[in-house]
Coordinates of C-alpha atoms and ligand atoms in Angstrom, one line a residue:
Chain A
M25 CA -19.1 25.1 -3.3
P26 CA -19.6 21.8 -5.1
M27 CA -17.5 18.9 -3.8
T28 CA -16.2 15.6 -5.0
I29 CA -17.2 12.4 -3.2
T30 CA -13.8 12.4 -1.4
E31 CA -14.3 16.0 -0.2
K32 CA -17.8 15.2 1.0
I33 CA -16.7 12.2 3.0
L34 CA -13.9 14.1 4.6
A35 CA -16.1 17.1 5.4
F36 CA -18.7 14.9 7.0
H37 CA -16.2 13.2 9.3
A38 CA -14.5 16.5 10.1
G39 CA -17.9 17.9 11.1
V40 CA -17.7 20.8 8.7
D41 CA -19.8 21.9 5.7
Q42 CA -17.0 22.4 3.3
V43 CA -13.5 21.3 2.6
S44 CA -11.1 22.1 -0.2
P45 CA -7.9 20.4 -1.4
G46 CA -5.0 21.4 0.7
D47 CA -7.0 22.0 3.9
L48 CA -5.5 20.3 7.0
I49 CA -8.4 18.7 8.9
E50 CA -8.9 16.3 11.8
V51 CA -11.4 13.5 11.1
K52 CA -13.1 10.8 13.1
V53 CA -12.2 7.3 11.9
D54 CA -14.7 4.5 11.4
M55 CA -12.2 1.6 11.2
A56 CA -8.5 1.4 12.0
L57 CA -6.6 -1.6 10.7
A58 CA -3.2 -3.1 11.3
N59 CA -1.6 -6.5 10.5
D60 CA 1.0 -8.8 12.0
I61 CA 3.9 -6.6 10.6
T62 CA 2.6 -3.2 11.5
A63 CA 0.5 -3.8 14.6
P64 CA 3.5 -4.5 17.0
L65 CA 4.9 -1.0 16.3
A66 CA 1.4 0.6 16.5
I67 CA 0.8 -1.1 19.9
K68 CA 4.2 0.3 21.1
T69 CA 3.0 3.8 20.1
F70 CA -0.3 3.2 21.8
R71 CA 1.4 2.2 25.0
E72 CA 3.8 5.2 24.9
I73 CA 0.8 7.6 24.6
G74 CA -0.3 6.1 27.8
T75 CA -4.0 5.7 27.2
E76 CA -5.8 3.0 29.3
K77 CA -8.3 2.0 26.6
V78 CA -8.6 1.9 22.9
F79 CA -11.1 4.5 21.5
D80 CA -13.6 1.9 20.4
N81 CA -13.0 -1.9 20.5
E82 CA -15.4 -2.4 17.6
K83 CA -13.7 0.0 15.3
I84 CA -10.3 -1.6 15.3
A85 CA -9.3 -4.6 13.1
L86 CA -6.2 -6.6 13.7
V87 CA -5.4 -9.2 11.1
A88 CA -2.6 -11.8 11.1
D89 CA -2.0 -12.3 7.4
H90 CA 1.5 -11.5 6.3
F91 CA 3.8 -14.1 7.9
V92 CA 1.1 -16.6 8.8
P93 CA 0.9 -19.4 9.7
N94 CA 3.9 -18.1 11.7
K95 CA 6.9 -18.7 9.6
D96 CA 9.6 -18.4 12.3
I97 CA 10.1 -17.5 16.0
P98 CA 10.3 -13.7 15.5
S99 CA 7.0 -13.6 13.5
A100 CA 5.3 -15.9 16.1
E101 CA 6.4 -13.4 18.7
Q102 CA 4.9 -10.5 16.7
V103 CA 1.5 -12.3 16.4
K104 CA 1.6 -13.3 20.1
L105 CA 2.0 -9.6 21.0
M106 CA -0.9 -8.6 18.7
R107 CA -3.1 -11.4 20.1
K108 CA -2.3 -10.4 23.7
F109 CA -3.2 -6.8 22.9
A110 CA -6.4 -7.9 21.2
N111 CA -7.4 -9.9 24.3
E112 CA -6.5 -7.1 26.7
H113 CA -8.6 -4.6 24.9
E114 CA -11.3 -6.9 23.8
I115 CA -10.8 -6.0 20.2
K116 CA -13.8 -7.5 18.4
N117 CA -12.3 -7.8 15.0
Y118 CA -9.2 -9.8 15.7
F119 CA -8.5 -12.4 13.0
E120 CA -6.0 -15.3 13.1
G121 CA -5.9 -18.8 11.9
G122 CA -8.9 -20.2 10.2
E123 CA -10.8 -17.0 10.6
S124 CA -8.2 -14.9 8.9
G125 CA -7.4 -14.1 5.3
I126 CA -5.9 -11.1 3.6
E127 CA -7.0 -8.0 5.5
H128 CA -8.2 -6.2 2.5
V129 CA -10.3 -9.1 1.4
I130 CA -11.9 -10.1 4.7
L131 CA -12.8 -6.6 5.9
P132 CA -15.2 -5.9 2.9
E133 CA -16.3 -9.5 3.0
K134 CA -17.4 -9.4 6.6
G135 CA -19.2 -6.0 6.1
L136 CA -16.6 -4.2 8.3
V137 CA -16.0 -1.4 5.9
L138 CA -18.9 0.5 4.3
P139 CA -19.6 3.3 1.8
G140 CA -19.0 6.8 3.1
Q141 CA -16.7 5.7 5.9
I142 CA -13.2 6.8 6.7
V143 CA -10.8 3.8 7.1
V144 CA -7.2 4.1 8.0
G145 CA -4.9 1.2 8.0
A146 CA -1.2 0.6 8.7
D147 CA -0.9 -1.0 5.3
S148 CA -0.5 0.9 2.1
H149 CA -3.2 -1.1 0.3
T150 CA -5.8 0.1 2.7
C151 CA -6.8 2.2 -0.4
T152 CA -8.7 -1.0 -1.6
Y153 CA -11.9 0.0 0.3
G154 CA -12.3 3.0 -2.0
A155 CA -14.1 0.5 -4.3
L156 CA -17.0 0.6 -1.8
G157 CA -17.2 4.4 -1.9
A158 CA -15.3 4.9 1.3
F159 CA -12.3 7.1 1.9
S160 CA -9.5 4.8 2.9
T161 CA -5.8 5.4 3.1
G162 CA -2.6 3.8 4.3
V163 CA -0.7 5.2 7.2
G164 CA 2.3 4.2 9.3
S165 CA 2.2 2.4 12.6
T166 CA 2.7 5.5 14.7
D167 CA -0.3 7.1 13.1
L168 CA -2.3 4.0 13.6
G169 CA -1.2 3.7 17.3
A170 CA -2.4 7.3 17.8
V171 CA -5.7 6.5 16.1
M172 CA -6.3 3.5 18.3
A173 CA -6.0 5.9 21.3
T174 CA -7.9 8.9 20.0
G175 CA -10.1 7.7 17.1
E176 CA -9.0 10.7 15.1
I177 CA -6.4 11.5 12.6
W178 CA -5.2 14.7 10.8
L179 CA -5.3 14.6 7.0
K180 CA -4.6 16.9 4.2
V181 CA -7.6 17.1 1.8
P182 CA -6.3 15.7 -1.5
P183 CA -7.1 17.0 -4.9
T184 CA -9.0 14.5 -7.0
I185 CA -7.8 13.1 -10.4
K186 CA -10.7 11.6 -12.2
I187 CA -10.2 8.8 -14.7
E188 CA -13.1 8.1 -17.0
Y189 CA -13.3 4.8 -18.8
E190 CA -15.6 4.8 -21.8
G191 CA -16.2 2.2 -24.6
N192 CA -16.2 -1.5 -24.1
L193 CA -13.8 -4.0 -22.6
L194 CA -12.1 -6.4 -25.0
P195 CA -12.4 -10.1 -24.2
G196 CA -9.9 -11.2 -21.5
V197 CA -9.5 -7.7 -20.1
R198 CA -10.2 -7.2 -16.4
G199 CA -10.0 -4.5 -13.8
K200 CA -6.3 -5.4 -13.4
D201 CA -5.6 -4.4 -17.0
L202 CA -7.4 -1.1 -16.6
I203 CA -5.4 -0.2 -13.6
L204 CA -2.1 -1.4 -15.0
Y205 CA -2.7 0.6 -18.1
T206 CA -3.6 3.7 -16.1
I207 CA -0.5 3.4 -13.9
G208 CA 1.5 3.1 -17.1
L209 CA -0.1 6.3 -18.3
L210 CA 0.2 8.3 -15.1
G211 CA 3.6 6.9 -13.9
V212 CA 4.3 5.7 -10.3
E213 CA 4.1 9.2 -8.9
G214 CA 1.4 10.5 -11.3
A215 CA -1.2 10.7 -8.6
L216 CA 1.1 11.6 -5.7
Y217 CA -0.9 13.0 -2.8
S218 CA -4.1 12.8 -4.8
A219 CA -7.4 10.9 -4.7
L220 CA -7.7 8.8 -7.8
Q221 CA -11.4 8.5 -8.8
F222 CA -12.4 5.8 -11.3
S223 CA -15.6 6.4 -13.2
G224 CA -17.4 5.9 -16.5
K225 CA -19.5 3.3 -18.2
V226 CA -16.8 0.6 -18.0
I227 CA -16.5 1.0 -14.2
E228 CA -20.3 0.7 -13.9
G229 CA -20.1 -2.6 -15.6
L230 CA -17.3 -4.0 -13.4
P231 CA -18.0 -6.5 -10.6
M232 CA -16.9 -5.6 -7.1
S233 CA -13.8 -7.8 -7.5
G234 CA -12.6 -5.8 -10.4
R235 CA -13.3 -2.6 -8.6
F236 CA -11.3 -3.8 -5.5
T237 CA -8.4 -4.6 -7.8
M238 CA -8.4 -1.1 -9.2
A239 CA -8.7 0.8 -6.0
N240 CA -6.1 -1.5 -4.5
M241 CA -3.5 -0.3 -6.9
A242 CA -4.2 3.5 -6.6
I243 CA -1.1 3.6 -4.3
E244 CA 1.0 2.2 -7.2
A245 CA 0.4 5.6 -9.0
G246 CA 1.3 7.4 -5.7
G247 CA -2.4 8.0 -4.9
K248 CA -3.5 8.8 -1.3
S249 CA -6.7 6.9 -2.0
G250 CA -8.6 5.4 -4.9
I251 CA -12.4 5.8 -5.0
I252 CA -15.4 4.7 -7.0
E253 CA -18.8 6.3 -6.3
P254 CA -21.3 3.8 -4.9
D255 CA -23.9 2.4 -7.3
E256 CA -26.3 -0.6 -7.5
V257 CA -23.3 -3.0 -7.7
T258 CA -21.9 -1.6 -4.5
L259 CA -25.2 -1.6 -2.7
A260 CA -26.0 -5.2 -3.7
Y261 CA -22.5 -6.3 -2.4
V262 CA -23.0 -4.4 0.9
A263 CA -26.6 -5.6 1.4
E264 CA -25.4 -9.2 1.6
R265 CA -22.9 -8.4 4.3
S266 CA -24.2 -5.6 6.6
A267 CA -27.4 -4.4 8.0
S268 CA -25.9 -1.0 9.1
E269 CA -27.3 2.3 8.0
L270 CA -25.3 3.6 5.1
L271 CA -23.9 7.0 4.2
I272 CA -24.2 7.1 0.5
L273 CA -22.3 10.1 -0.9
R274 CA -21.6 11.0 -4.5
G275 CA -19.8 14.0 -6.0
D276 CA -21.7 17.1 -7.2
P277 CA -22.0 17.3 -11.0
D278 CA -19.9 20.5 -11.1
A279 CA -17.3 19.3 -8.5
R280 CA -13.8 20.3 -9.3
Y281 CA -11.1 17.8 -10.3
E282 CA -7.4 18.5 -10.6
K283 CA -7.6 16.8 -13.9
T284 CA -9.8 14.5 -15.8
V285 CA -8.3 11.8 -18.0
K286 CA -10.5 10.0 -20.5
I287 CA -9.5 6.4 -21.5
T288 CA -11.2 4.4 -24.3
A289 CA -11.4 0.8 -23.0
D290 CA -11.4 -0.7 -26.5
E291 CA -7.8 0.3 -26.9
I292 CA -6.7 -1.7 -23.8
K293 CA -5.3 -5.2 -24.2
P294 CA -4.4 -7.5 -21.3
Q295 CA -1.3 -5.8 -19.7
V296 CA 1.9 -7.1 -18.3
A297 CA 4.1 -4.9 -16.0
F298 CA 7.7 -5.7 -16.5
P299 CA 10.4 -5.6 -13.7
H300 CA 10.8 -3.5 -11.6
S301 CA 7.9 -1.1 -11.8
P302 CA 4.1 -1.5 -12.0
A303 CA 4.2 1.4 -14.5
N304 CA 6.5 -0.5 -16.9
V305 CA 3.5 -2.0 -18.8
H306 CA 3.3 -3.7 -22.2
P307 CA 0.3 -5.4 -23.9
V308 CA 0.7 -9.2 -23.4
S309 CA 0.7 -9.6 -27.2
E310 CA 4.0 -7.8 -27.4
V311 CA 6.0 -9.4 -24.5
G312 CA 8.0 -11.8 -26.6
D313 CA 9.6 -15.0 -25.1
I314 CA 9.8 -14.8 -21.4
P315 CA 10.3 -18.2 -19.6
L316 CA 9.1 -18.5 -16.1
D317 CA 9.9 -20.4 -12.9
Q318 CA 6.9 -19.6 -10.8
V319 CA 3.3 -18.3 -11.2
F320 CA 1.4 -16.8 -8.3
I321 CA -2.3 -16.3 -8.3
G322 CA -3.7 -14.5 -5.2
S323 CA -3.2 -11.4 -3.0
C324 CA -5.4 -8.5 -2.1
T325 CA -5.3 -7.5 -5.7
N326 CA -6.4 -10.7 -7.3
G327 CA -7.3 -13.2 -4.6
W328 CA -11.0 -12.7 -5.1
L329 CA -13.4 -15.5 -6.1
E330 CA -13.9 -14.1 -9.6
D331 CA -10.1 -14.2 -10.1
L332 CA -9.9 -17.9 -9.1
R333 CA -12.8 -18.6 -11.4
D334 CA -11.0 -16.9 -14.3
A335 CA -7.8 -18.9 -13.6
A336 CA -9.7 -22.2 -13.3
N337 CA -11.5 -21.6 -16.6
I338 CA -8.1 -21.5 -18.3
L339 CA -6.6 -24.4 -16.3
Q340 CA -9.6 -26.7 -16.7
G341 CA -8.3 -30.1 -18.0
K342 CA -4.8 -28.8 -18.5
K343 CA -1.4 -29.4 -16.8
I344 CA 1.1 -26.7 -15.9
A345 CA 4.5 -26.7 -17.6
R346 CA 7.1 -29.1 -16.2
G347 CA 9.5 -27.6 -13.7
L348 CA 7.2 -24.6 -13.1
R349 CA 5.6 -23.9 -9.7
L350 CA 2.0 -22.6 -9.6
I351 CA 1.0 -21.3 -6.3
V352 CA -2.7 -20.3 -5.7
I353 CA -3.9 -18.6 -2.6
P354 CA -7.6 -17.7 -2.0
G355 CA -8.0 -14.3 -0.4
S356 CA -10.2 -15.6 2.5
P357 CA -11.6 -18.8 4.0
W358 CA -15.0 -17.9 2.5
I359 CA -13.5 -17.7 -1.0
Y360 CA -11.5 -20.9 -0.3
K361 CA -14.7 -22.7 0.6
R362 CA -16.7 -21.4 -2.3
A363 CA -13.8 -22.4 -4.6
I364 CA -13.9 -25.9 -3.2
Q365 CA -17.7 -26.1 -3.7
E366 CA -17.4 -24.9 -7.3
G367 CA -14.7 -27.5 -8.1
I368 CA -12.1 -24.7 -8.7
I369 CA -9.7 -26.1 -6.2
E370 CA -9.9 -29.5 -7.8
T371 CA -9.1 -28.0 -11.2
F372 CA -6.0 -26.3 -9.7
L373 CA -4.8 -29.5 -8.0
D374 CA -5.3 -31.5 -11.2
A375 CA -3.3 -29.0 -13.1
G376 CA -0.4 -29.3 -10.6
A377 CA -0.9 -26.2 -8.4
V378 CA 0.1 -25.8 -4.8
I379 CA -2.8 -24.3 -2.8
G380 CA -1.8 -22.1 0.2
P381 CA -3.9 -21.1 3.2
P382 CA -5.6 -17.7 2.9
C383 CA -2.8 -15.1 3.6
C384 CA -0.5 -12.8 1.7
G385 CA 1.8 -15.7 0.7
P386 CA 4.6 -15.0 -1.7
C387 CA 3.4 -11.4 -2.5
L388 CA 6.0 -9.8 -0.3
G389 CA 8.8 -12.3 -0.6
G390 CA 9.1 -13.4 3.0
H391 CA 7.1 -16.6 3.2
L392 CA 5.5 -19.4 1.2
G393 CA 7.0 -19.3 -2.2
V394 CA 10.2 -17.1 -2.1
L395 CA 12.1 -16.7 -5.4
A396 CA 15.8 -17.7 -5.7
G397 CA 18.4 -15.6 -7.4
G398 CA 17.8 -15.4 -11.2
E399 CA 14.3 -16.8 -11.0
R400 CA 11.4 -15.2 -12.8
A401 CA 7.7 -15.2 -11.8
I402 CA 4.5 -13.8 -13.1
S403 CA 2.2 -12.8 -10.4
T404 CA -1.3 -11.3 -10.0
T405 CA -0.1 -9.1 -7.2
N406 CA 0.5 -5.3 -7.2
R407 CA 4.2 -4.7 -6.9
N408 CA 7.3 -5.9 -8.8
F409 CA 10.0 -3.9 -7.1
I410 CA 13.5 -5.3 -6.9
G411 CA 13.5 -8.2 -4.4
R412 CA 9.8 -7.9 -3.8
M413 CA 9.2 -11.7 -4.0
G414 CA 12.6 -12.9 -2.8
H415 CA 16.1 -12.6 -4.0
P416 CA 17.2 -9.2 -5.2
K417 CA 18.2 -10.8 -8.5
S418 CA 14.8 -12.4 -9.1
E419 CA 12.3 -10.8 -11.5
V420 CA 8.5 -10.3 -11.1
Y421 CA 6.0 -9.6 -13.9
L422 CA 2.5 -8.5 -13.0
S423 CA -0.7 -9.5 -14.8
N424 CA -4.3 -10.5 -14.5
P425 CA -5.3 -14.1 -13.4
L426 CA -6.1 -15.2 -16.9
V427 CA -2.7 -14.4 -18.2
A428 CA -1.0 -15.9 -15.1
A429 CA -3.0 -19.1 -15.6
A430 CA -2.2 -19.3 -19.3
S431 CA 1.5 -18.7 -18.6
A432 CA 1.5 -21.5 -16.0
I433 CA 0.5 -23.9 -18.8
T434 CA 3.1 -22.9 -21.3
G435 CA 5.9 -22.0 -18.9
K436 CA 6.3 -18.6 -20.4
I437 CA 4.3 -15.4 -20.5
T438 CA 1.2 -16.1 -22.6
A439 CA -2.0 -14.5 -23.6
S440 CA -5.1 -16.4 -22.4
D441 CA -6.6 -16.5 -25.9
E442 CA -3.6 -18.6 -27.0
I443 CA -4.7 -21.5 -24.8
Chain B
M15 CA 17.5 22.6 14.2
K16 CA 20.8 22.1 12.3
F17 CA 22.3 19.0 10.8
Q18 CA 25.6 18.4 9.2
G19 CA 27.1 15.3 7.7
K20 CA 28.3 13.3 4.7
V21 CA 26.0 12.9 1.7
W22 CA 24.7 9.5 0.7
K23 CA 23.1 9.8 -2.7
F24 CA 20.3 7.7 -4.2
G25 CA 18.2 7.8 -7.3
D26 CA 14.4 8.2 -8.1
N27 CA 11.6 5.9 -6.8
I28 CA 13.5 4.3 -4.0
D29 CA 10.8 2.1 -2.6
T30 CA 10.4 0.7 0.9
D31 CA 11.4 -2.8 -0.2
L32 CA 14.8 -1.4 -1.2
I33 CA 15.1 0.5 2.1
I34 CA 14.2 -2.5 4.2
P35 CA 13.2 -5.8 2.4
A36 CA 10.2 -7.6 3.7
R37 CA 12.3 -10.6 4.8
Y38 CA 13.5 -8.5 7.7
L39 CA 10.1 -7.5 8.8
N40 CA 9.6 -10.3 11.3
I41 CA 11.3 -7.8 13.8
S42 CA 10.3 -4.3 14.8
D43 CA 13.5 -3.2 16.7
G44 CA 14.9 -0.1 14.9
S45 CA 18.6 -0.8 15.7
E46 CA 18.3 -4.3 14.4
L47 CA 16.5 -3.1 11.3
A48 CA 19.2 -0.5 10.7
K49 CA 21.7 -3.3 10.1
S50 CA 19.8 -4.3 6.9
C51 CA 19.0 -0.8 5.7
F52 CA 19.5 -0.6 1.9
I53 CA 21.1 -4.1 2.0
D54 CA 20.0 -5.0 -1.6
I55 CA 21.2 -1.9 -3.3
R56 CA 23.9 -0.5 -1.1
P57 CA 25.3 -3.3 1.0
D58 CA 28.0 -1.0 2.3
F59 CA 25.5 1.5 3.7
A60 CA 24.8 0.2 7.2
E61 CA 28.5 -0.3 7.9
G62 CA 29.7 2.9 6.4
V63 CA 27.1 5.4 7.6
S64 CA 28.2 7.7 10.4
Y65 CA 25.9 9.4 12.9
G66 CA 24.6 12.7 11.4
D67 CA 25.1 11.7 7.7
I68 CA 22.6 13.1 5.2
L69 CA 20.6 11.0 2.7
V70 CA 19.9 12.7 -0.6
A71 CA 17.5 11.1 -3.1
G72 CA 15.5 11.8 -6.2
R73 CA 11.7 11.7 -6.8
N74 CA 9.1 9.7 -4.9
F75 CA 11.4 8.6 -2.1
G76 CA 9.9 5.9 0.1
C77 CA 7.2 4.7 -2.3
G78 CA 5.5 1.4 -1.8
S79 CA 4.5 -0.1 1.5
S80 CA 3.4 1.7 4.6
R81 CA 6.1 0.0 6.7
E82 CA 7.4 2.4 9.3
H83 CA 10.3 0.1 9.6
A84 CA 11.7 2.0 6.6
P85 CA 12.1 5.5 8.1
L86 CA 13.0 3.8 11.4
A87 CA 15.8 1.9 9.9
I88 CA 17.1 5.0 8.2
K89 CA 16.9 7.0 11.4
K90 CA 18.5 4.3 13.5
A91 CA 21.3 3.8 11.0
G92 CA 22.3 7.3 11.9
I93 CA 20.9 9.5 9.1
S94 CA 20.0 13.0 10.5
I95 CA 17.8 14.2 7.6
V96 CA 16.6 13.1 4.2
I97 CA 16.6 15.5 1.3
A98 CA 14.6 14.4 -1.8
K99 CA 13.0 15.9 -4.8
S100 CA 9.7 14.5 -3.6
F101 CA 8.4 11.9 -1.1
A102 CA 5.8 9.2 -1.3
R103 CA 3.0 10.4 1.1
I104 CA 2.9 7.6 3.6
F105 CA 6.7 7.8 4.0
Y106 CA 6.3 11.6 4.5
R107 CA 3.9 11.1 7.3
N108 CA 5.8 8.3 8.9
A109 CA 9.1 10.2 8.9
F110 CA 7.6 13.2 10.8
N111 CA 5.7 10.9 13.1
I112 CA 8.8 9.1 14.3
G113 CA 10.9 12.3 14.3
L114 CA 13.0 11.8 11.2
P115 CA 13.3 15.2 9.6
I116 CA 12.8 15.3 5.8
I117 CA 12.9 18.2 3.3
E118 CA 12.1 18.6 -0.3
S119 CA 14.5 20.4 -2.6
E120 CA 15.1 19.8 -6.4
G121 CA 18.1 22.1 -6.4
A122 CA 19.9 20.6 -3.5
V123 CA 19.4 17.1 -4.9
E124 CA 20.8 18.2 -8.2
G125 CA 23.7 20.2 -6.6
L126 CA 24.9 17.8 -3.9
S127 CA 27.3 15.0 -4.7
E128 CA 28.0 11.6 -3.1
G129 CA 30.4 11.8 -0.2
E130 CA 30.5 15.6 0.2
E131 CA 29.8 17.4 3.4
A132 CA 26.5 19.2 3.6
A133 CA 24.5 21.1 6.2
V134 CA 20.8 21.8 6.7
D135 CA 19.1 24.5 8.8
L136 CA 15.5 23.6 9.3
A137 CA 14.7 27.0 10.8
N138 CA 15.3 28.9 7.5
G139 CA 15.1 25.9 5.1
N140 CA 18.7 26.4 3.8
I141 CA 20.8 23.5 2.6
E142 CA 24.5 24.2 2.2
S143 CA 27.3 22.5 0.4
I144 CA 30.2 22.9 2.9
D145 CA 32.8 22.0 0.3
N146 CA 31.9 24.8 -2.1
G147 CA 29.7 27.1 -0.1
T148 CA 26.6 26.9 -2.4
I149 CA 23.4 27.5 -0.6
F150 CA 20.1 26.0 -1.8
S151 CA 17.0 27.5 -0.3
T152 CA 13.8 25.4 0.0
H153 CA 10.2 25.9 0.9
P154 CA 9.8 25.9 4.7
I155 CA 8.2 22.8 6.2
P156 CA 4.5 23.4 7.0
G157 CA 3.9 24.8 10.4
F158 CA 2.0 21.7 11.6
M159 CA 4.9 19.5 10.7
R160 CA 7.4 21.8 12.5
E161 CA 5.3 21.4 15.6
L162 CA 5.5 17.6 15.2
I163 CA 9.2 17.7 14.9
S164 CA 9.7 20.1 17.8
A165 CA 7.5 17.9 20.0
G166 CA 9.7 15.0 19.0
G167 CA 7.2 13.0 16.9
L168 CA 3.5 12.2 17.1
V169 CA 3.5 10.4 20.4
N170 CA 4.8 13.5 22.3
Y171 CA 2.6 15.8 20.3
I172 CA -0.5 13.9 21.3
R173 CA 0.6 13.7 24.9
S174 CA 1.0 17.4 25.1
S175 CA -1.7 18.6 22.8
K176 CA -5.4 19.4 22.6
I177 CA -6.4 16.0 21.2
N178 CA -8.6 14.5 23.9
I179 CA -7.8 10.9 24.7
Ligands
SF4_519 S1 -1.4 -9.5 -0.3 FE1 0.5 -8.4 -0.7 S2 0.0 -6.3 -1.1 FE2 -1.8 -7.3 -0.2 S3 -1.7 -6.8 2.0 FE3 -0.7 -8.8 1.6 S4 1.5 -8.3 1.3 FE4 0.3 -6.4 1.1

């Protein structure tokens, strides 16, 4: 039987010739990931299981990125517990301080996730690595603790929904707009339990940063995973970062998809997701007058170098609106350094931005840029749920970095071509 | 496995930020987390819930983050079982893994009202409104998930199972 890329990866790791949607399988995991919020619970599970050693100290990544640099005593204790565990088990990929950045940015950047692999992470945006042609999905801490002990996990083979983007991108339209538009079309549960596969001419033309942005938000449509078949762009990205042998899989031409949705890119304008759902999207040209208190550019969705370049191009030689706070956080130390070398950070500082250390920052509303009651922000992140960035009575709008930067200048939601 | 308790009703797309906001995630103790469960949308929940109560919700319950703190907070708050029209998949896995039973039923969610007494029998998948006697039957939970629940969650399942450590 013909298979999709997702089915092929799963079959390979389950050690069988064939899998079909709905099959319950047990697969070997290539990389297991947890962060400073989810690792403590996973470590507790690991200890309860009672294994002496982790299954493989090179296939586990522990990243301190959510509440770092430690924001208070309880979060410092969580990181301490994670660090102790990493030392005890000689976890090779433990990242903290100046080595750390957002987990979903630094893992691809360091060549720690590769095409054809299975990656599970105790973080819902683990689906990001699908951009590399890997099967990657978020799990809870108990699952992750069990994987750290056994190196295996049970999964139900998901059906695949294929989205084909044809035509040409309009100016100012990025991967973020494609995915926001798609979530608007499918709804927040439109891809529930499914693998969301992005394909077509437009995807072939996207840089890795845009592909990561899209796979990252598959979960926002309920997807179990997002995936893009590896091509030259993928291979060039990986070649710079890893010398490992690769498992390059692609779907069969007659593979079966649960459904195929065709989207003409020429119809997509830059999108803005209104509170309190990533599916509540409107073209930026139709948003009306929405004054802002804060703008955030960063996160695992849009904290990539290309995103910072986009924002800097808009902010070059400009000042942000009076009374507005612009927070910019590069996704990793490498991106931060490159941004300094390219003069991007200087542009941000001259415009009046605050630059944060590579971490999740205000994305989840617990640290470094929390919103007060009644405040409104536009953010390049992936979620705008009630209270996501702070007070339950605050509001979050989502957009690409160009729109976010333009909005910082005017103090209200603004299309980048108006600057 | 039978559960009986008072119904707490919620709408569609209740995400994990609503179940337990990120500002409380600097701790992982379930009983502590339970004190802030639903704090932004039902500040009366943590105080008012009694042991054994039943949570009833609409579609896509538990969407958003992978934080296991969400099902843990619900379980430690005293909720015995969650009935929803559908669940987000990470929440679904997490709930079984930590031993919080959950069940999908469109009919029961439509039929049950806030504050009424209801009962769930996992063995036959029946959900009953004690007040008016209506019975809603549901799809049985997949066999594998039943094994997880009867083992008391994933940890015990692994300890007692074929998976080689
Ligand atoms: S940047 Fe935001 S969405 Fe990404 S891992 Fe951090 S908190 Fe989660």
